[in-house]
Amino acid sequence: GAVVSQHPSRVICKSGTSVKIECRSLDFQATTMFWYRQFPKKSLMLMATSNEGSKATYEQGVEKDKFLINHASLTLSTLTVTSAHPEDSSFYICSATDRDRPYGYTFGSGTRLTVV
Amino acid sequence: GQNIDQPTEMTATEGAIVQINCTYQTSGFNGLFWYQQHAGEAPTFLSYNVLDGLEEKGRFSSFLSRSKGYSYLLLKELQMKDSASYLCAVRGNAGKSTFGDGTTLTVKP
């Protein structure tokens, strides 16, 4: 089955630093990747949609300069949280899909980011 | 826009059957998903409905009525490991999905 690998699973960083989260599709070509953020006991909030080779489409209220998304290849998308602040602490999850699977949302394992 | 409603919490007994409802109002509809999420983990896919009717997969079944904007997830023969959050998500236009806030199911012995 389709597998999406997400790294790191946990990261602690200092305020003001940047953190990069990687999301890789291991056995399929991810034409589209989605990045979500999840607060405790809340559902997933879509941050942005990225298509391979093009700029990401950000949801309203999400700062594109703060959350940099790169989808340079069909198997890799990265989310970089720049100049992190404690309020950026959250659970970040990617999901990937390809055009050949009608319900092809496969989620990565998530990244727990803590900014201190 | 999208609006998805599901109960916040439910409790059921091991071995019983539980039905988790989901209602939605969306500007576009290209399928409804159910996911299971254990605390601290990513969601895992349970079911997908795009046509009206019941989809059965082992102990789990999912039903959809597009005219009513309604779906339910049915869990049979509940096990303790079924204690988790269950997320209803609707895929709208451009392939984007909107998630409900999830239903936390607690299975008691």
Short mmCIF file of N, CA and C in Angstrom, two decimals, chain A residues 30-84:
data_model
loop_
_atom_site.label_atom_id
_atom_site.label_comp_id
_atom_site.label_asym_id
_atom_site.label_seq_id
_atom_site.Cartn_x
_atom_site.Cartn_y
_atom_site.Cartn_z
N ALA A 30 3.59 11.33 -5.61
CA ALA A 30 2.62 12.22 -4.98
C ALA A 30 2.48 13.50 -5.80
N THR A 31 1.47 13.52 -6.62
CA THR A 31 1.25 14.72 -7.42
C THR A 31 0.80 15.89 -6.56
N THR A 32 0.12 15.60 -5.48
CA THR A 32 -0.34 16.64 -4.58
C THR A 32 -0.05 16.25 -3.14
N MET A 33 0.45 17.22 -2.40
CA MET A 33 0.65 17.00 -0.97
C MET A 33 -0.07 18.10 -0.20
N PHE A 34 -0.62 17.72 0.92
CA PHE A 34 -1.32 18.66 1.78
C PHE A 34 -0.59 18.74 3.11
N TRP A 35 -0.54 19.92 3.66
CA TRP A 35 0.05 20.11 4.98
C TRP A 35 -1.04 20.58 5.94
N TYR A 36 -1.11 19.89 7.08
CA TYR A 36 -2.12 20.19 8.08
C TYR A 36 -1.44 20.52 9.41
N ARG A 37 -2.21 21.22 10.22
CA ARG A 37 -1.78 21.51 11.57
C ARG A 37 -2.91 21.07 12.49
N GLN A 38 -2.55 20.50 13.61
CA GLN A 38 -3.58 20.02 14.53
C GLN A 38 -3.27 20.46 15.94
N PHE A 39 -4.23 21.16 16.56
CA PHE A 39 -4.11 21.55 17.95
C PHE A 39 -4.73 20.46 18.82
N PRO A 40 -4.34 20.41 20.09
CA PRO A 40 -4.84 19.35 20.98
C PRO A 40 -6.36 19.25 20.97
N LYS A 41 -6.84 18.05 20.78
CA LYS A 41 -8.28 17.75 20.81
C LYS A 41 -9.05 18.51 19.75
N LYS A 42 -8.37 18.92 18.72
CA LYS A 42 -9.02 19.59 17.61
C LYS A 42 -8.72 18.83 16.33
N SER A 43 -9.45 19.19 15.29
CA SER A 43 -9.25 18.46 14.05
C SER A 43 -8.11 19.06 13.24
N LEU A 44 -7.89 18.46 12.10
CA LEU A 44 -6.81 18.92 11.25
C LEU A 44 -7.22 20.19 10.50
N MET A 45 -6.34 21.14 10.52
CA MET A 45 -6.58 22.38 9.79
C MET A 45 -5.65 22.43 8.59
N LEU A 46 -6.24 22.50 7.42
CA LEU A 46 -5.42 22.54 6.21
C LEU A 46 -4.66 23.85 6.16
N MET A 47 -3.34 23.74 5.98
CA MET A 47 -2.51 24.93 5.87
C MET A 47 -2.27 25.31 4.41
N ALA A 48 -1.92 24.28 3.62
CA ALA A 48 -1.57 24.57 2.24
C ALA A 48 -1.62 23.31 1.40
N THR A 49 -1.77 23.52 0.12
CA THR A 49 -1.76 22.44 -0.85
C THR A 49 -0.59 22.67 -1.79
N SER A 50 0.21 21.65 -2.00
CA SER A 50 1.33 21.83 -2.91
C SER A 50 1.29 20.79 -4.03
N ASN A 51 1.50 21.26 -5.22
CA ASN A 51 1.59 20.40 -6.39
C ASN A 51 3.03 20.41 -6.88
N GLU A 52 3.49 19.27 -7.30
CA GLU A 52 4.88 19.14 -7.72
C GLU A 52 5.24 20.16 -8.77
N GLY A 53 6.31 20.88 -8.51
CA GLY A 53 6.83 21.83 -9.48
C GLY A 53 6.16 23.18 -9.52
N SER A 54 5.19 23.40 -8.67
CA SER A 54 4.53 24.71 -8.66
C SER A 54 4.45 25.25 -7.24
N LYS A 55 4.09 26.50 -7.15
CA LYS A 55 4.02 27.13 -5.83
C LYS A 55 2.84 26.58 -5.04
N ALA A 56 3.03 26.54 -3.74
CA ALA A 56 1.96 26.03 -2.88
C ALA A 56 0.81 27.03 -2.80
N THR A 57 -0.37 26.51 -2.61
CA THR A 57 -1.56 27.34 -2.40
C THR A 57 -1.89 27.32 -0.92
N TYR A 58 -1.84 28.50 -0.31
CA TYR A 58 -2.03 28.59 1.13
C TYR A 58 -3.49 28.91 1.46
N GLU A 59 -3.94 28.37 2.57
CA GLU A 59 -5.29 28.67 3.04
C GLU A 59 -5.29 30.06 3.67
N GLN A 60 -6.47 30.61 3.72
CA GLN A 60 -6.61 31.95 4.30
C GLN A 60 -6.12 31.96 5.73
N GLY A 61 -5.33 32.97 6.05
CA GLY A 61 -4.83 33.12 7.41
C GLY A 61 -3.50 32.44 7.67
N VAL A 62 -3.00 31.69 6.71
CA VAL A 62 -1.71 31.03 6.88
C VAL A 62 -0.64 31.88 6.22
N GLU A 63 0.40 32.23 6.99
CA GLU A 63 1.45 33.11 6.48
C GLU A 63 2.41 32.33 5.59
N LYS A 64 2.44 32.64 4.33
CA LYS A 64 3.30 31.91 3.40
C LYS A 64 4.78 32.17 3.65
N ASP A 65 5.10 33.33 4.20
CA ASP A 65 6.51 33.62 4.47
C ASP A 65 7.00 32.94 5.74
N LYS A 66 6.07 32.52 6.55
CA LYS A 66 6.45 31.86 7.79
C LYS A 66 6.50 30.34 7.59
N PHE A 67 5.58 29.84 6.83
CA PHE A 67 5.50 28.40 6.56
C PHE A 67 5.84 28.17 5.09
N LEU A 68 7.13 27.92 4.86
CA LEU A 68 7.62 27.75 3.49
C LEU A 68 7.45 26.31 3.05
N ILE A 69 6.79 26.12 1.93
CA ILE A 69 6.55 24.78 1.41
C ILE A 69 7.22 24.64 0.07
N ASN A 70 7.94 23.53 -0.06
CA ASN A 70 8.62 23.21 -1.31
C ASN A 70 8.24 21.81 -1.73
N HIS A 71 7.84 21.67 -2.96
CA HIS A 71 7.45 20.35 -3.49
C HIS A 71 8.23 20.15 -4.79
N ALA A 72 9.53 19.94 -4.62
CA ALA A 72 10.43 19.94 -5.76
C ALA A 72 10.38 18.68 -6.60
N SER A 73 9.93 17.59 -6.01
CA SER A 73 9.88 16.34 -6.76
C SER A 73 8.57 15.62 -6.46
N LEU A 74 8.30 14.58 -7.20
CA LEU A 74 7.06 13.83 -7.03
C LEU A 74 7.05 12.96 -5.78
N THR A 75 8.16 12.94 -5.07
CA THR A 75 8.20 12.11 -3.86
C THR A 75 8.57 12.89 -2.61
N LEU A 76 8.80 14.18 -2.72
CA LEU A 76 9.26 14.92 -1.55
C LEU A 76 8.63 16.30 -1.48
N SER A 77 8.08 16.60 -0.31
CA SER A 77 7.64 17.96 -0.01
C SER A 77 8.19 18.32 1.36
N THR A 78 8.57 19.58 1.51
CA THR A 78 9.08 20.02 2.80
C THR A 78 8.31 21.23 3.29
N LEU A 79 8.15 21.30 4.61
CA LEU A 79 7.55 22.45 5.28
C LEU A 79 8.60 23.02 6.20
N THR A 80 8.94 24.28 6.03
CA THR A 80 9.91 24.93 6.90
C THR A 80 9.18 25.99 7.72
N VAL A 81 9.24 25.83 9.02
CA VAL A 81 8.68 26.83 9.92
C VAL A 81 9.80 27.82 10.24
N THR A 82 9.68 29.03 9.75
CA THR A 82 10.75 30.01 9.91
C THR A 82 10.52 30.87 11.14
N SER A 83 11.62 31.27 11.77
CA SER A 83 11.56 32.13 12.94
C SER A 83 10.46 31.65 13.90
N ALA A 84 10.62 30.42 14.34
CA ALA A 84 9.57 29.78 15.14
C ALA A 84 9.32 30.49 16.46
#
